[in-house]
Amino acid sequence: PCKQATAARPALQPRGPSADKHRSPAGVRAGGRLGRVSRRSRPAPPATGRAQGLQPGGGCLHSAVPAAREEPARPGREWLLPTPLPARQPTAGYKYRRAGRRRSPSPGRRARSRPETGPGPAEMSRPLTDQEKRKQISIRGIVGVENVAELKKGFNRHLHFTLVKDRNVATPRDYYFALAHTVRDHLVGRWIRTQQYYYEKDPKRVYYLSLEFYMGRTLQNTMINLGLQNACDEAIYQLGLDIEELEDIEEDAGLGNGGLGRLAACFLDSMATLGLAAYGYGIRYEYGIFNQKIRDGWQVEEADDWLRHGNPWEKARPEYMLPVHFYGRVEHTKGGLKWVDTQVVLALPYDTPVPGYMNNTVNTMRLWSARAPNDFNLRDFNVGDYIQAVLDRNLAENISRVLYPNDNFFEGKELRLKQEYFVVAATLQDIIRRFKASKFGSTESVRTIFDSFPDQVAIQLNDTHPALAIPELMRVFVDIEKLPWTKAWDITKRTFAYTNHTVLPEALERWPVDLVEKLLPRHLQIIYEINQRHLDKVTALFPNDIDRLRRMSLIEEGGVKRINMAHLCIIGSHAVNGVAKIHSDIVKTQVFKDFAELEPEKFQNKTNGITPRRWLLLCNPGLAELIAEKIGEDYVKDLSQLIKLHKFVNDDIFIREVSKVKQENKVKFAQYLEKEYKVKINPSSMFDVHVKRIHEYKRQLMNCLHIITMYNRIKRDPMKSFVPRTVIIGGKAAPGYHMAKMIIRLITAVGHVVNNDPMVGNKLKVIFLENYRVSLAEKVIPATDLSEQISTAGTEASGTGNMKFMLNGALTIGTMDGANVEMAEEAGEENLFIFGMRIQDVEELDKKGYNAQEYYDKLPELKQAIDQIKSGFFSPKQPDLFNEVTNMLFHHDRFKVFADYEAYVKCQDKVSQLYMNAKEWTKMVIRNIAASGKFSSDRTIKEYARDIWNVEPSDLKIPPPNEPRDVADDKNPNCTTQKVKM
């Protein structure tokens, strides 16, 4: 044996002709830039001496070189060496076709085929049958050989140098990290160049402040936005791995609860795609939204230790660490008021790149982590309890420990208030530092006059959680920069804008004055001053209207004095928006009516949207590619082009193709369910899906009553034809929300009875989808037939799940609430299953008085279902288990489930009827997809940019790192932007 045989073995085997024979038929990546698809088998290239792993003139196998690199191996580069299997060398690039599932890799390792203690023996995938080969038809999409070779080289380099592993001990997780670092390498040059460009051009910056960014996974989204997906797929395939299995290893970044946090993530994607100089600012929670386990039918929470294995996408920036102050007292000095004797916590920023789609722009999400200063508590321990002082550092660092798991509910805890001030104080210091800095990398302050601040800075408050930014900016301007109050207030108001996300009273933030006084004494003084000046203005306009003053005050008297944070946001902002037309109307005419009368021009609507990159290209490549075949690929950046699909509504071939893609998605999801939940479901049944946070206003209970009704109908007449359904309900309940947890328990109990009744068989199945999260949404949404959006009219601000389902070819059953109203407007009400009370009906019922008993008495099917729940039919061991639920439904149901039950069940019957006519159902699906263009977050962000932030989106493509930086102007001759200087 030669000496090299004992050297470190190469990181991974490339594939060669022998490998190609064993290729499996399942799918890979899509044509062009769009999605994941199957690939046609290609004949192996003819074997040469070198391809057979032999050096000219003989030599051992271990001295073979990779096919793409015609250079001899050198000592110290063993990680680049291949094994006996030579690499394939396709001549014309790699082609892909649409749809289908993933391929398994041929000989080599499957990412999850062995425990994490290291690889087992190489496995051989079965050869393709002739029929499977014929199925693999190629369409467009070419990837250069050089690109693939470079990715493989990067992968092996990271496995060796970053992860310090060879293939003998590497685990699937190591392979994921190697791929993530390789993809990240392609971001870095673009990221640095984008930030240099901003510093040189000094555009107006947009700062999106949010306590939540529900990002999900990053790897696949990054590959799509950089146009690397095909090349990465080919490289990983040639290395004997399965890219989907590697993608599934990534932890979700679950730094949000639901809609509000996911909206922030979609907005970041759109802001980068539209070339805005935008930054997301939030908290780097060590523990994100809890992992939900269902044990004996009950929700159990587990900590989400998402950083356990490290996060390859973030970069700590200790050089930008900033102090944040708490507690202390206010001192009157000659120079004015001073906040002294404070406790200091340091804010350490972690930056995550946010790539735009195919435009080389990479923006930054900066998340703050709390760190104790080195002298924390030590000054107080003169007695010398050094150990305790060090242990107490945890108290400071707890600020960024965990995300509060409440959605649409306010919990007035001191730690939460600390989190809110922590993110705001650190962010504003950072914004002001950047405003003052002259050029890239400079720490000198050149701007000392703040008159131009609102022309350079726009700050969007995502709900009231970052509301303390308003008094904090005033404190900086007045106490530190010594601006007069009137000028400081004018600048502050012109800088901030506020988005309201809910009208539920229990969700509005109202902080006790005593708590704010203890934690932030100077800010309380500033809030009182803001309130005084505001009330003086109201008094001048409405003299003697004491009731109006009370309603509009920032301070709520009576019982515990509280600060109304929504009022603070409205007074301190130049724009206030709701997130759907119906919601913005409620905000103006009901919730903040007095404020809208005072400053009507301030109130706007900005209907929410979703990013089509994640919610179509990434999660539904089959559909994305089918659409691209019909209307081209430009719709990815301009979703309004989907309207062109209207002309294919009656095209039989297109109808069949759309139906086929949906069926493939359903089969794939059914296999996932069978694997994860051990429940065998019928993929040709209707997939009726209700996924969102569990909350009374979202009315999962009404869905549950419909399930019981369907069950009873099957039992009553088992021989009657019944449209088979798989009802899938998923979502997390806040740990302290008892009723929401009882709702989950009821759904699991009903599911247990239905799924185990032999008389029901395949006609009806009920699945509770455990641990619903972004990565699970990406699996279930493309497979859905019917989307449930059934909140009581006037309670859901917008919803964004409704838009994701619509874009992915599901039909909607819903009330006229939130964005459902605009979806019905766009597609035509006849193309949605709309039912139930409108807002006016709810208001009338409130005036009249809602009496649940009436509905119970007059609707026999409702009565039967409720009686079964009450009698313990679904909980025979604990007959009174659900008494609280039925009691609530009869006596204090704010969301009027019984009032809409009859209309809901009738509407569901219409759904079943249409589902039996596959062609008409699919035509309605196509009409919905064609009408979903409005609901892109790109459209939403353009509206924010023009109407609120006063910035213009740019289609300028910053040159990639391998081109000179003045290329942008050559490619955009009509662009008025001045040349990018080196």
Tab-separated table of N, CA, C and O in Angstrom, residues 25 107 124 129 168 256 379 383 403 438 492 804 877 956 959:
chain	number	residue	atom	x	y	z
A	25	PRO	N	-35.225	7.258	-8.541
A	25	PRO	CA	-36.021	8.160	-9.364
A	25	PRO	C	-36.560	9.383	-8.654
A	25	PRO	O	-37.141	10.233	-9.286
A	107	PRO	N	-24.594	5.157	-4.297
A	107	PRO	CA	-23.723	4.639	-3.236
A	107	PRO	C	-23.082	5.779	-2.488
A	107	PRO	O	-22.698	6.751	-3.084
A	124	MET	N	-26.293	0.869	-1.051
A	124	MET	CA	-26.558	0.972	-2.475
A	124	MET	C	-28.042	1.218	-2.668
A	124	MET	O	-28.865	0.470	-2.171
A	129	THR	N	-35.929	1.508	-12.736
A	129	THR	CA	-36.600	0.661	-13.736
A	129	THR	C	-36.739	1.493	-15.005
A	129	THR	O	-36.656	2.728	-14.975
A	168	ASN	N	-15.023	9.590	8.187
A	168	ASN	CA	-15.192	8.449	9.088
A	168	ASN	C	-16.018	8.816	10.313
A	168	ASN	O	-16.673	7.974	10.896
A	256	GLY	N	-40.529	33.851	17.306
A	256	GLY	CA	-41.812	34.531	17.198
A	256	GLY	C	-42.927	33.586	17.585
A	256	GLY	O	-42.730	32.375	17.681
A	379	ARG	N	-18.993	45.290	42.659
A	379	ARG	CA	-18.791	46.488	43.491
A	379	ARG	C	-19.597	46.402	44.773
A	379	ARG	O	-19.215	46.926	45.803
A	383	VAL	N	-17.869	42.535	50.966
A	383	VAL	CA	-17.565	41.465	51.921
A	383	VAL	C	-16.793	40.331	51.243
A	383	VAL	O	-16.229	39.485	51.914
A	403	LEU	N	-38.266	33.840	24.741
A	403	LEU	CA	-39.386	34.538	24.120
A	403	LEU	C	-40.646	34.316	24.959
A	403	LEU	O	-40.950	33.174	25.332
A	438	SER	N	-19.634	59.148	9.221
A	438	SER	CA	-19.472	59.793	7.915
A	438	SER	C	-19.398	58.795	6.789
A	438	SER	O	-20.042	58.934	5.770
A	492	THR	N	-38.896	63.425	16.527
A	492	THR	CA	-39.332	62.087	16.967
A	492	THR	C	-40.586	61.654	16.218
A	492	THR	O	-40.648	60.546	15.677
A	804	LYS	N	-51.204	32.319	2.247
A	804	LYS	CA	-50.288	31.224	1.878
A	804	LYS	C	-51.068	30.064	1.258
A	804	LYS	O	-50.647	29.485	0.254
A	877	LYS	N	-63.457	7.893	30.459
A	877	LYS	CA	-62.816	7.717	31.778
A	877	LYS	C	-63.007	8.947	32.668
A	877	LYS	O	-62.875	8.868	33.880
A	956	LEU	N	-32.034	48.406	-8.833
A	956	LEU	CA	-30.595	48.364	-9.100
A	956	LEU	C	-30.024	47.054	-8.582
A	956	LEU	O	-30.280	46.663	-7.447
A	959	PRO	N	-23.450	44.854	-8.242
A	959	PRO	CA	-22.647	43.817	-8.903
A	959	PRO	C	-22.216	42.742	-7.913
A	959	PRO	O	-21.946	43.047	-6.756
